[in-house]
PDB file of C-alpha atoms in Angstrom:
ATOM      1  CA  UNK A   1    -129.486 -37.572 -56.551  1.00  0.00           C
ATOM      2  CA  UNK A   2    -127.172 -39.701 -58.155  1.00  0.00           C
ATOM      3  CA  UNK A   3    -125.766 -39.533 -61.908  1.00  0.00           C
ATOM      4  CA  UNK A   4    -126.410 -42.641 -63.740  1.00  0.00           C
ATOM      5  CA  UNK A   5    -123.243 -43.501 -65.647  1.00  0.00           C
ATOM      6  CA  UNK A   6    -123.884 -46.608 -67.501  1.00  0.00           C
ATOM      7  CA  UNK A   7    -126.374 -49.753 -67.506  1.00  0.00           C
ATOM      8  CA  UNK A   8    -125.757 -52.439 -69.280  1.00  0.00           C
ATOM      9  CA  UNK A   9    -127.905 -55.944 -70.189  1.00  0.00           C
ATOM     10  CA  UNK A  10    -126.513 -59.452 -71.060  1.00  0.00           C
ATOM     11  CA  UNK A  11    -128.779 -62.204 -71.887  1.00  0.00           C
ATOM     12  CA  UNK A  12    -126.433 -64.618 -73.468  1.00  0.00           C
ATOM     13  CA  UNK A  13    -124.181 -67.120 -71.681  1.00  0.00           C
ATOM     14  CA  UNK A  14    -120.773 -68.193 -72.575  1.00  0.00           C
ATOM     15  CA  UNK A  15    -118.873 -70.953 -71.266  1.00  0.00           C
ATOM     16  CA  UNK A  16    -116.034 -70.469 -68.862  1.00  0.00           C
ATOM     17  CA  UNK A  17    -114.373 -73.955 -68.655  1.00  0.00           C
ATOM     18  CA  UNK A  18    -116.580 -76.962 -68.798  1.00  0.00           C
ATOM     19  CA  UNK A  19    -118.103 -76.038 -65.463  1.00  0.00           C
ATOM     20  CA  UNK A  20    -119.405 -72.220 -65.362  1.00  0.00           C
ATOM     21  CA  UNK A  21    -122.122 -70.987 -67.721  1.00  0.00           C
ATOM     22  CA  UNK A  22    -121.803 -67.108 -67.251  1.00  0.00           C
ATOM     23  CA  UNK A  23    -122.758 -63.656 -67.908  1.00  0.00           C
ATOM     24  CA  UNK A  24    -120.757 -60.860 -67.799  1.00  0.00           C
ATOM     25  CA  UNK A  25    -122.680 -58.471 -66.319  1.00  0.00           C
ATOM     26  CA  UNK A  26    -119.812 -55.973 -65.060  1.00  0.00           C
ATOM     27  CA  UNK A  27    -116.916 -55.133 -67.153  1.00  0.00           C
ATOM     28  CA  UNK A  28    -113.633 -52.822 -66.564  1.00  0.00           C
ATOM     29  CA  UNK A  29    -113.180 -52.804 -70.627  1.00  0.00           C
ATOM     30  CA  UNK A  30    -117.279 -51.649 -71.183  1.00  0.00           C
ATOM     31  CA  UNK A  31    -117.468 -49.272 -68.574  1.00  0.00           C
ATOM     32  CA  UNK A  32    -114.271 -47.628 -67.771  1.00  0.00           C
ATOM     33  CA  UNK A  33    -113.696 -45.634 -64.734  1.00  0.00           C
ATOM     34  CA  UNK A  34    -117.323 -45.979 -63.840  1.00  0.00           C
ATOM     35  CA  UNK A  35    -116.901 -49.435 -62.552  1.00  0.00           C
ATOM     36  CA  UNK A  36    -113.644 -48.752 -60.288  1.00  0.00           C
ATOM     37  CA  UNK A  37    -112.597 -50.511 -58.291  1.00  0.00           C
ATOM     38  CA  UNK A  38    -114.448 -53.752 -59.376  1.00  0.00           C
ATOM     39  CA  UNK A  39    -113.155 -54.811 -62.819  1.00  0.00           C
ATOM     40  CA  UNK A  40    -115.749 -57.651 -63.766  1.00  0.00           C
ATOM     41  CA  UNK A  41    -119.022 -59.380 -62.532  1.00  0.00           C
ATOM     42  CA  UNK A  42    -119.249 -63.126 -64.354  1.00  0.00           C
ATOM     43  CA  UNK A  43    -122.748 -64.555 -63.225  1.00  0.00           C
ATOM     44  CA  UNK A  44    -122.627 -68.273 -63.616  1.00  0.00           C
ATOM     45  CA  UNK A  45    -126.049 -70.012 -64.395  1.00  0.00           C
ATOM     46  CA  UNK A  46    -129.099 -70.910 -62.738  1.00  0.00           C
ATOM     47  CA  UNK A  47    -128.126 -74.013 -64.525  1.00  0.00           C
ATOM     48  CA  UNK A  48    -128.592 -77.896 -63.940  1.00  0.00           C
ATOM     49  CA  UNK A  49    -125.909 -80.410 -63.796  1.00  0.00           C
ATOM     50  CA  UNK A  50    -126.313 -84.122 -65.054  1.00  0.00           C
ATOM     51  CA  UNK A  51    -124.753 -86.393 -62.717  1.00  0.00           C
ATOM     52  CA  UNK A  52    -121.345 -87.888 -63.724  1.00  0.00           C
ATOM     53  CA  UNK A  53    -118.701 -89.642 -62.908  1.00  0.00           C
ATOM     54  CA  UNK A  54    -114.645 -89.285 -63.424  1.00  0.00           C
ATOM     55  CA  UNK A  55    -112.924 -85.591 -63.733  1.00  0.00           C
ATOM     56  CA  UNK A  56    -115.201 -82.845 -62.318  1.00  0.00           C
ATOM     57  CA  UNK A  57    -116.040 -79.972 -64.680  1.00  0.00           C
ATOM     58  CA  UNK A  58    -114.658 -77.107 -64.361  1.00  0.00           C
ATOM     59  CA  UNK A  59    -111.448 -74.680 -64.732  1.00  0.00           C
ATOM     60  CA  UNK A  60    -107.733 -76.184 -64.757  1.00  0.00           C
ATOM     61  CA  UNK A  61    -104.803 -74.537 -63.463  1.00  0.00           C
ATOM     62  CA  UNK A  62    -104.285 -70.846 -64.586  1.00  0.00           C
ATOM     63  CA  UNK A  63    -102.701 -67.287 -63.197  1.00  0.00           C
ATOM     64  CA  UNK A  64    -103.406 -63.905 -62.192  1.00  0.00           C
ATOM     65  CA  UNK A  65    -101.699 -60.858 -61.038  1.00  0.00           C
ATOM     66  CA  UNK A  66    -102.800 -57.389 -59.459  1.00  0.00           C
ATOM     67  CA  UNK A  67    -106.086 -58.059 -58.165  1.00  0.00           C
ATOM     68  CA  UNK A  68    -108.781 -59.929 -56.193  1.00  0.00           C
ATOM     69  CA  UNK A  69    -111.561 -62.428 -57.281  1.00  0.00           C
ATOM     70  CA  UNK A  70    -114.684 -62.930 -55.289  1.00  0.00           C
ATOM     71  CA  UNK A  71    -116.640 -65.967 -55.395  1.00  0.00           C
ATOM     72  CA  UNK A  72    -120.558 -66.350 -54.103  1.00  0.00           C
ATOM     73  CA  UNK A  73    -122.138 -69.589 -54.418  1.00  0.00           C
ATOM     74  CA  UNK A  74    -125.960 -69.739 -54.417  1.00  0.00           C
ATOM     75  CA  UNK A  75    -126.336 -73.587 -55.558  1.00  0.00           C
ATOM     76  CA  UNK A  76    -123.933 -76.109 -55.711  1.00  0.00           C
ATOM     77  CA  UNK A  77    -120.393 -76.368 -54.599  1.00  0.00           C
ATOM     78  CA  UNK A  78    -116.601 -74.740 -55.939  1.00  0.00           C
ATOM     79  CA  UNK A  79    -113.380 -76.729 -55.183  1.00  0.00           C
ATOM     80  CA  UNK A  80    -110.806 -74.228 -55.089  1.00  0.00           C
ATOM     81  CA  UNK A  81    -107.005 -75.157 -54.884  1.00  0.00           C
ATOM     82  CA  UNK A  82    -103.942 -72.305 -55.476  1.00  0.00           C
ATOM     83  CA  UNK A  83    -100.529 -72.424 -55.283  1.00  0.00           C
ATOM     84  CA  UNK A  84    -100.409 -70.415 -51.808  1.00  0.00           C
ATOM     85  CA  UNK A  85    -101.457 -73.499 -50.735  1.00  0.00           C
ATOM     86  CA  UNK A  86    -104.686 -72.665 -49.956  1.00  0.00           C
ATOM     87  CA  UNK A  87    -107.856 -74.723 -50.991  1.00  0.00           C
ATOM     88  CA  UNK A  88    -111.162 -75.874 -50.280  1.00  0.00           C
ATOM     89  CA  UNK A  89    -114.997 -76.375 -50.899  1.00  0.00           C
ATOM     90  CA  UNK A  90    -117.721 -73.747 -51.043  1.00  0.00           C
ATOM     91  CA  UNK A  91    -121.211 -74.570 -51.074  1.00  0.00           C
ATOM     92  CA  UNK A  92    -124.542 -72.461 -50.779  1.00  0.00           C
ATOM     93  CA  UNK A  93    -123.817 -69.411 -49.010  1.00  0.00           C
ATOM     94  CA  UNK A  94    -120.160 -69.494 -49.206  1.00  0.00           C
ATOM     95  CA  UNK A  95    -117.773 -67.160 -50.109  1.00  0.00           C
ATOM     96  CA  UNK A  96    -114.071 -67.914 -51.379  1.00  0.00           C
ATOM     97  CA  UNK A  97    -111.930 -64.128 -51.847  1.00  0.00           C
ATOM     98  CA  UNK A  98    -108.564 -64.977 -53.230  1.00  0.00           C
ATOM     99  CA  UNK A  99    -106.093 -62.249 -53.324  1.00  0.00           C
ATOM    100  CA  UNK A 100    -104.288 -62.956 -56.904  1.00  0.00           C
ATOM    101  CA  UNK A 101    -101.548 -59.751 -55.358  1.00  0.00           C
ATOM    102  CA  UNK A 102     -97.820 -60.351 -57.093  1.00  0.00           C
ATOM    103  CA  UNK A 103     -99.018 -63.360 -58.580  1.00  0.00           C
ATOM    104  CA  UNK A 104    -100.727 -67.061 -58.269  1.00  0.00           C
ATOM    105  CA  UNK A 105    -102.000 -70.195 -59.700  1.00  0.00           C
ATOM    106  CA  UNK A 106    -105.208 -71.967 -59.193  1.00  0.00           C
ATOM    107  CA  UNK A 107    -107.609 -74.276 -60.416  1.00  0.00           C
ATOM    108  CA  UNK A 108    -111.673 -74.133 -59.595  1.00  0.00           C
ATOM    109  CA  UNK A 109    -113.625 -76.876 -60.306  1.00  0.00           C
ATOM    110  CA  UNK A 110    -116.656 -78.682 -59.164  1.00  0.00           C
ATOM    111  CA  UNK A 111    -116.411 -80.596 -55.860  1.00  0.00           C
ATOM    112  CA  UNK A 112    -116.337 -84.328 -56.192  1.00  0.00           C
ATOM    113  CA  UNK A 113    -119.604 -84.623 -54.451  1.00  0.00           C
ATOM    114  CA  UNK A 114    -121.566 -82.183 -56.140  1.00  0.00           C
ATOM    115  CA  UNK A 115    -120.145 -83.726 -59.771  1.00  0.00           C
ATOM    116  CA  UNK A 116    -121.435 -87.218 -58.668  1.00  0.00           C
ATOM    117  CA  UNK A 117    -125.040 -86.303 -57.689  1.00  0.00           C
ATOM    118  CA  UNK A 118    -125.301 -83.038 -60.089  1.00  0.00           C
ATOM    119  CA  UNK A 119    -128.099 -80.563 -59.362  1.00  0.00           C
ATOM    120  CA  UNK A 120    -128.785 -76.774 -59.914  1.00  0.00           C
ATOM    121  CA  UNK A 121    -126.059 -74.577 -60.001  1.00  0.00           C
ATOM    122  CA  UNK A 122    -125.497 -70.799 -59.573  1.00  0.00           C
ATOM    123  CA  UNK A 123    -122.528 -68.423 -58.444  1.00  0.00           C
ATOM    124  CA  UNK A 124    -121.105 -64.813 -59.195  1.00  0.00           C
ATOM    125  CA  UNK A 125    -117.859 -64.218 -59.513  1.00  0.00           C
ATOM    126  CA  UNK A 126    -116.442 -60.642 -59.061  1.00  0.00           C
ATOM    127  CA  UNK A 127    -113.003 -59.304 -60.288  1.00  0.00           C
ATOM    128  CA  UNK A 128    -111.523 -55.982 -57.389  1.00  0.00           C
ATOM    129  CA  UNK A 129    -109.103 -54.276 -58.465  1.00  0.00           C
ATOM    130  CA  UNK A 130    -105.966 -53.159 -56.412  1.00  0.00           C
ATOM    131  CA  UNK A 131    -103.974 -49.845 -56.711  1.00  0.00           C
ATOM    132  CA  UNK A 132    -100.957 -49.776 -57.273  1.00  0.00           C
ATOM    133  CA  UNK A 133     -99.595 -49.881 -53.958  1.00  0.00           C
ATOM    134  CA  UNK A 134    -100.477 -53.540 -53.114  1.00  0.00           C
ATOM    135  CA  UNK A 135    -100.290 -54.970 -56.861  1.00  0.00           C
ATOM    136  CA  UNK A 136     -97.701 -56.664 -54.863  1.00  0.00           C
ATOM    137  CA  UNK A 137     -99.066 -58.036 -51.766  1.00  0.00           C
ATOM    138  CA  UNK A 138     -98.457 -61.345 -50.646  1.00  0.00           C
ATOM    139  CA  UNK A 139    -101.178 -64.180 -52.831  1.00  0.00           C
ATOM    140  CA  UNK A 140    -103.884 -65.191 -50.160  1.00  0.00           C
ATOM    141  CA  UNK A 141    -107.025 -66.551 -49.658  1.00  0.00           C
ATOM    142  CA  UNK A 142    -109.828 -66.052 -47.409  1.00  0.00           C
ATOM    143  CA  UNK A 143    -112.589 -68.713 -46.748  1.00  0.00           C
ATOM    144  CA  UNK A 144    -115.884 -66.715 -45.781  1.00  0.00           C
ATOM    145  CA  UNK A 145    -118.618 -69.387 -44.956  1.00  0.00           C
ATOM    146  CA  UNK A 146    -121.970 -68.477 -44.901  1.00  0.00           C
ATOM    147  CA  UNK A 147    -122.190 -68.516 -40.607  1.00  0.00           C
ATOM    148  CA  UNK A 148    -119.325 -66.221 -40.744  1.00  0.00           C
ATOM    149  CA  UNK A 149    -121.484 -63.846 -42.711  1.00  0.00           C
ATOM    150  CA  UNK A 150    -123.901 -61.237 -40.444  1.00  0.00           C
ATOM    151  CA  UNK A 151    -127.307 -60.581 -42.147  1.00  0.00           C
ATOM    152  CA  UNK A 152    -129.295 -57.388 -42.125  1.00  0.00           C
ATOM    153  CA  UNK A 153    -133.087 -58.083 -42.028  1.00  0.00           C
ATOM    154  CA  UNK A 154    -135.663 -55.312 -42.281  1.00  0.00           C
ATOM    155  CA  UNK A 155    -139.313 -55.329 -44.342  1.00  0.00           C
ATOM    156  CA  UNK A 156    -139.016 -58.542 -45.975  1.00  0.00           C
ATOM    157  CA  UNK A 157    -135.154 -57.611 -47.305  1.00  0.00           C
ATOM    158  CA  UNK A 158    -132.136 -59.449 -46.069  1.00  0.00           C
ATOM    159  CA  UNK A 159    -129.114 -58.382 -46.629  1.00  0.00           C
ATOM    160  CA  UNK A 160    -125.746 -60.158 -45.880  1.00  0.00           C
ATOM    161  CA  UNK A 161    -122.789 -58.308 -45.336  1.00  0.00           C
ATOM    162  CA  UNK A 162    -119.799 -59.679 -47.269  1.00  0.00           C
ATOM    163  CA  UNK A 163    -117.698 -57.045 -47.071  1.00  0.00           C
ATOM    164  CA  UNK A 164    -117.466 -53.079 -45.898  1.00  0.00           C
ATOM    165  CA  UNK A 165    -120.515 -52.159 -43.663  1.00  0.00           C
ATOM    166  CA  UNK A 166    -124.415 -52.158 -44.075  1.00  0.00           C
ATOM    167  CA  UNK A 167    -124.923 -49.583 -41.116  1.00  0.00           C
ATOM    168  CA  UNK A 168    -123.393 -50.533 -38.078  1.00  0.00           C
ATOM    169  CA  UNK A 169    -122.957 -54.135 -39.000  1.00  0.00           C
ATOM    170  CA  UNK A 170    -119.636 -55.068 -40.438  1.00  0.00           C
ATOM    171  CA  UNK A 171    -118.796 -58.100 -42.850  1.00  0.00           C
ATOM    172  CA  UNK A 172    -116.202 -60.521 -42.496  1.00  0.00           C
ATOM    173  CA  UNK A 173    -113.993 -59.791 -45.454  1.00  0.00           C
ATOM    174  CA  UNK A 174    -110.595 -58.053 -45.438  1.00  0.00           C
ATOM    175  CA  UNK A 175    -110.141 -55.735 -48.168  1.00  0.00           C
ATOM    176  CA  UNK A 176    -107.104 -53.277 -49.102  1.00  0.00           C
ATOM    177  CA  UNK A 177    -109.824 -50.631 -50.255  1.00  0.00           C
ATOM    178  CA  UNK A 178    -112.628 -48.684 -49.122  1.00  0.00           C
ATOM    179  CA  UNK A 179    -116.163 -51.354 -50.623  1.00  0.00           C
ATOM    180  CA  UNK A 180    -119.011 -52.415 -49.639  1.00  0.00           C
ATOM    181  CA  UNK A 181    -120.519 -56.067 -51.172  1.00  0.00           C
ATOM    182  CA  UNK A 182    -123.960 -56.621 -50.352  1.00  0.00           C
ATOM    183  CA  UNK A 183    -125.834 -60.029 -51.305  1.00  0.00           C
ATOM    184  CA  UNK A 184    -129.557 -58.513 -50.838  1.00  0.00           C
ATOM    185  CA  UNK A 185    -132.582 -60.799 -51.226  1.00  0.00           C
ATOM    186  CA  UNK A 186    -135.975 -59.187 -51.132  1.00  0.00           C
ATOM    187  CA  UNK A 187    -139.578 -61.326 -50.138  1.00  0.00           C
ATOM    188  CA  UNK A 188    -141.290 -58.347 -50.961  1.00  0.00           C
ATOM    189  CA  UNK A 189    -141.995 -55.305 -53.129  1.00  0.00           C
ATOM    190  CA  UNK A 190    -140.640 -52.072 -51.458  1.00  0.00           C
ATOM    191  CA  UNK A 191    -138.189 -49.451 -51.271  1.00  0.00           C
ATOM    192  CA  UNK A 192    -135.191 -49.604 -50.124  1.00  0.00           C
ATOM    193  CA  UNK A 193    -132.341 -47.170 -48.751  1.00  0.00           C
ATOM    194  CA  UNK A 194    -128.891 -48.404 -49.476  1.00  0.00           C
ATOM    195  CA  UNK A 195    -126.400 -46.858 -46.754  1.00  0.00           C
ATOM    196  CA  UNK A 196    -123.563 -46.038 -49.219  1.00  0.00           C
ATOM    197  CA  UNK A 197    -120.578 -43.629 -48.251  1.00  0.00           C
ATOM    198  CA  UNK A 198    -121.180 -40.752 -50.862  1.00  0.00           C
ATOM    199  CA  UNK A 199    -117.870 -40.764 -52.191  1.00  0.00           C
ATOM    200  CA  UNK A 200    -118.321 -44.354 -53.514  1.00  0.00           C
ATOM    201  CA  UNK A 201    -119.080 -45.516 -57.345  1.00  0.00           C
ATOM    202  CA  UNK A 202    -122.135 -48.109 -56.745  1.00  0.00           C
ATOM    203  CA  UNK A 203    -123.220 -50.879 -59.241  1.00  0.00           C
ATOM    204  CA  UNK A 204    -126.672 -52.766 -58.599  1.00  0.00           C
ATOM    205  CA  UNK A 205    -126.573 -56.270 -60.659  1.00  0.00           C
ATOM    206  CA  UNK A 206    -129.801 -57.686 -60.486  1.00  0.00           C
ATOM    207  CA  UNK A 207    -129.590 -61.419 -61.100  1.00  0.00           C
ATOM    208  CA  UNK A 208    -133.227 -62.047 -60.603  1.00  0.00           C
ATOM    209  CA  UNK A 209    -136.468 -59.230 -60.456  1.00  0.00           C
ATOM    210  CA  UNK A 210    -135.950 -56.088 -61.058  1.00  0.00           C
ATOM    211  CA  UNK A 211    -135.051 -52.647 -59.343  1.00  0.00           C
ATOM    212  CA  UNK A 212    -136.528 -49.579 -60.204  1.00  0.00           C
ATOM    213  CA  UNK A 213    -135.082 -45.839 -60.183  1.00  0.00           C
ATOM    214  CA  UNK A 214    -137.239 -43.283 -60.538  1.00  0.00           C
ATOM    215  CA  UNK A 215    -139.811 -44.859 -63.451  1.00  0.00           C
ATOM    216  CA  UNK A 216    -137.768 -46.928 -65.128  1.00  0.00           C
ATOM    217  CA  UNK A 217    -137.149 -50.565 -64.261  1.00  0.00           C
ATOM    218  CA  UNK A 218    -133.988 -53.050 -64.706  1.00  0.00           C
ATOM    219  CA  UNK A 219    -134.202 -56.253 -64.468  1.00  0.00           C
ATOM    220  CA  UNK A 220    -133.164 -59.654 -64.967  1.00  0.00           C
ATOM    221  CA  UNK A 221    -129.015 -59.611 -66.249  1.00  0.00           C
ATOM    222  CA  UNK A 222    -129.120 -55.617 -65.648  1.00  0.00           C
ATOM    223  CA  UNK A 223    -126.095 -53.719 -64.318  1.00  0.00           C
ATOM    224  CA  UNK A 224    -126.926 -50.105 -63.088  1.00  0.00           C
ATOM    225  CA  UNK A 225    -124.230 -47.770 -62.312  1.00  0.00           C
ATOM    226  CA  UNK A 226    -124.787 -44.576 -60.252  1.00  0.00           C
ATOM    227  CA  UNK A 227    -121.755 -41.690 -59.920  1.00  0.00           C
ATOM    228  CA  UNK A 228    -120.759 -40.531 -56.377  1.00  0.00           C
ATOM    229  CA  UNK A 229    -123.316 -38.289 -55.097  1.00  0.00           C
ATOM    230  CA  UNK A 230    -126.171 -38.536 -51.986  1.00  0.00           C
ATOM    231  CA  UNK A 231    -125.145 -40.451 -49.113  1.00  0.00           C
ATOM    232  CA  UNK A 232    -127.642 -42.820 -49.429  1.00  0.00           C
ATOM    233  CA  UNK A 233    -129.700 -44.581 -52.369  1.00  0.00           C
ATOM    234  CA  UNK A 234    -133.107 -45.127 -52.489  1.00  0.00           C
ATOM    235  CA  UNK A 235    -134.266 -47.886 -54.989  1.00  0.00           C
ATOM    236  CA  UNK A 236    -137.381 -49.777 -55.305  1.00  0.00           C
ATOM    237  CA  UNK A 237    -137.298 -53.512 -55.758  1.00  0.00           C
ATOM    238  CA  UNK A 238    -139.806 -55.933 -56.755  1.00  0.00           C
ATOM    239  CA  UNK A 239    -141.054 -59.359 -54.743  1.00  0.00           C
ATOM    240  CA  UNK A 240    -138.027 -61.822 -55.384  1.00  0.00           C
ATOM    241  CA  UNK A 241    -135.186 -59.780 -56.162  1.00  0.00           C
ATOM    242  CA  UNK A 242    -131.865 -61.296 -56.067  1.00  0.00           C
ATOM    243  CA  UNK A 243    -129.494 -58.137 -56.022  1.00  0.00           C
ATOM    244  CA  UNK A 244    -125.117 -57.786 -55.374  1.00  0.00           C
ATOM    245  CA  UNK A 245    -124.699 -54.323 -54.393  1.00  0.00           C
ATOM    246  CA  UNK A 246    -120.939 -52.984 -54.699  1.00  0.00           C
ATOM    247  CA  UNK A 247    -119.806 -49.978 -53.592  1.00  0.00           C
ATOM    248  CA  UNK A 248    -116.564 -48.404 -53.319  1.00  0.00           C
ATOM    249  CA  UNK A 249    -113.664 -45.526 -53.793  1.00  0.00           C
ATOM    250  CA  UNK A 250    -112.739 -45.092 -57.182  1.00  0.00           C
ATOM    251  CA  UNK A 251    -108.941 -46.004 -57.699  1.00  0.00           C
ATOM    252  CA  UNK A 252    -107.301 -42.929 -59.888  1.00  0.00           C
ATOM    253  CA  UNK A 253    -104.883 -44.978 -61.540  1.00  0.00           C
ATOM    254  CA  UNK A 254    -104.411 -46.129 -64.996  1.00  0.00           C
ATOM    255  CA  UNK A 255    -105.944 -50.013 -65.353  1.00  0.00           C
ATOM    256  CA  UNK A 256    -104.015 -51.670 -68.134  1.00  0.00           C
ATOM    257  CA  UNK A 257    -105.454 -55.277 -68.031  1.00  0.00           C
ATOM    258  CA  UNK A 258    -104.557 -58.156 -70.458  1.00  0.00           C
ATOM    259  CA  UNK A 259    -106.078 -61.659 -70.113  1.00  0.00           C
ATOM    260  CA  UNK A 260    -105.631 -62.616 -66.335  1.00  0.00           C
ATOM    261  CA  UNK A 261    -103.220 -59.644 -64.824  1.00  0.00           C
ATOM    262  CA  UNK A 262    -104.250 -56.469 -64.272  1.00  0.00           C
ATOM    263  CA  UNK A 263    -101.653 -53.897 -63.758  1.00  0.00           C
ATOM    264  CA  UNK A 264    -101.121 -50.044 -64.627  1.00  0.00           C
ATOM    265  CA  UNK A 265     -98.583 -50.018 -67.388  1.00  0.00           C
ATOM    266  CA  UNK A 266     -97.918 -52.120 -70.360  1.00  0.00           C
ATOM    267  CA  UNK A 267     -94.838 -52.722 -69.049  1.00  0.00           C
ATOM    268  CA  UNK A 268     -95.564 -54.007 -65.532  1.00  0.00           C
ATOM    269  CA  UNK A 269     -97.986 -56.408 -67.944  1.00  0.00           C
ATOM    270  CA  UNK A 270     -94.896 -57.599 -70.314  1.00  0.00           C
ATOM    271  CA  UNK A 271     -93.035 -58.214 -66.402  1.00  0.00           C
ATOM    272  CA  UNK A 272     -95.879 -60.109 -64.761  1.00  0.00           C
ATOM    273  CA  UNK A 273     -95.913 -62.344 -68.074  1.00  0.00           C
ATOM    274  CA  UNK A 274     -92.487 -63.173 -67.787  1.00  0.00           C
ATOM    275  CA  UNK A 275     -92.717 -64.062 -64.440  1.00  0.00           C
ATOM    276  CA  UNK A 276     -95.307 -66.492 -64.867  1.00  0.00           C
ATOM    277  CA  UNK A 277     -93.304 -68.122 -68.041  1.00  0.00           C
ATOM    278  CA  UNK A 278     -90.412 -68.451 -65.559  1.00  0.00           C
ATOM    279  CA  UNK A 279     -92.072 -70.177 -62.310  1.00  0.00           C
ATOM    280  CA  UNK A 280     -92.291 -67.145 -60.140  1.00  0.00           C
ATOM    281  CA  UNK A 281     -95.900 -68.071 -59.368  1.00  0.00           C
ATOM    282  CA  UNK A 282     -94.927 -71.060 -57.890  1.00  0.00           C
ATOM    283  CA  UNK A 283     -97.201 -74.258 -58.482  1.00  0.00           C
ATOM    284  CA  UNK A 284    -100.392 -75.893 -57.414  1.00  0.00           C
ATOM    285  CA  UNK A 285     -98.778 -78.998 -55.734  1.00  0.00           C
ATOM    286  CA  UNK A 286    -100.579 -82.131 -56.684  1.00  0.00           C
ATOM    287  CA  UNK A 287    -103.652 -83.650 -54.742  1.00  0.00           C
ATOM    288  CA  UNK A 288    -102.477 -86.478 -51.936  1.00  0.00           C
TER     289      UNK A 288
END
């Protein structure tokens, strides 16, 4: 059996932008070293989108430093653009993993297309942290879409495999740690083994349905978090689940996070500020 070290509800949205209704439904600041190495879960909408013309909604042009931000698009589309360079659209299914590393710029917004016709809109974006080691690594940017992405079918579950392993079947996503990110859909009530290394923190956010451990049942905005311990997981999970499942080795290191870096010192915060005051993150260069 597993420990149970935190769970933790959010009903209410805030705004993020003009563009992303969210949730924060994982948190480095709430639950401390129980959530390493994934610093946040933001769970933007279900929400509908009038139609309308001019500047997409959306996020302008801001940094980060020291870790990695994972976007999964259910409805809608994401225009991404950074000052690597690297840019583009992600629609249903997609997944955009930017490596933020010694430091970059970028800008998400609404694609053109999807502003113009609006329509239902949902995504999760997840914050990995990075120890100390490769705080430092190059900014870069990995466009994971959805045919890229194996799935895992069994019992009415299906399971694609964004990142780490689910068994023998390996996702497409480079990471600089030992995780697992799981995007699990269930058509119908069951249990469920999850195939986790037993070394690894896990965190079950249920965005939809509910999943229940031992009597009790979470559901809807629910984040449970379970303590290294049994190999394996066994969970039940009701008809319509929508489920991420992260896994991964904790990171011993101090996290010392302010605003958009995360580093392990105040210091190496006060250093990553300056060096976004003075350029050293480059620039997004300006649409053709």
């Amino acid at each position: 059996m597993r420990d149970i070290t935190g769970v933790f509800s959010e009903k209410r949205q805030h705004w993020v932008g003009d563009g992303f209704p969210v949730r924060s439904l994982l948190s480095h600041h709430a639950a401390g070293a129980a959530a390493s190495p994934f610093l946040l879960l933001d769970h933007a909408g279900p929400h509908e989108f009038a139609p309308k013309l001019g500047q997409p909604r959306g996020v302008g042009a801001h940094p980060h430093k020291g870790f990695e931000t994972v976007t999964i698009v259910y409805d809608g589309e994401v225009e991404h653009r950074d000052s690597t360079g690297a840019g583009g659209v992600i629609g249903p299914g997609d997944v955009q993993w930017m490596t933020a590393g010694d430091g970059i710029i970028h800008e998400e917004f609404h694609s053109p297309e999807f502003t113009r016709k609006g329509g239902a809109f949902e995504m999760v974006q997840l914050w990995v942290n990075l120890p100390a080691k490769d705080k430092s690594a190059p900014a870069g940017y990995q466009n994971i879409t959805n045919d890229m992405i194996p799935v895992v079918e069994n019992n009415g579950a299906r399971v694609r495999v964004i990142a780490g392993a689910y068994g023998e079947v390996d996702g497409p996503a480079r990471t600089f740690t030992d995780i697992n990110v799981w995007d699990v859909r269930v058509a119908k009530s069951q249990t469920m083994t999850l195939p986790v290394p037993a070394s690894h923190n896990v965190s079950l956010v249920v965005l939809n349905g509910a999943v229940v451990l031992g009597e009790v049942a979470f559901t809807d905005g629910a984040t449970l978090m379970l303590a290294p311990g049994d190999a394996d997981v066994e969970i039940g999970v009701t008809e319509g689940t929508k489920l991420v499942v992260l896994s991964g080795e904790p990171i011993d290191e101090p996290v010392f996070a302010y605003g958009p870096f995360v580093m392990n010192t105040e210091a190496e915060i006060r250093t990553a500020i300056a060096d976004f005051n003075a350029g050293r993150f480059g620039r997004i260069a300006q649409a053709a």
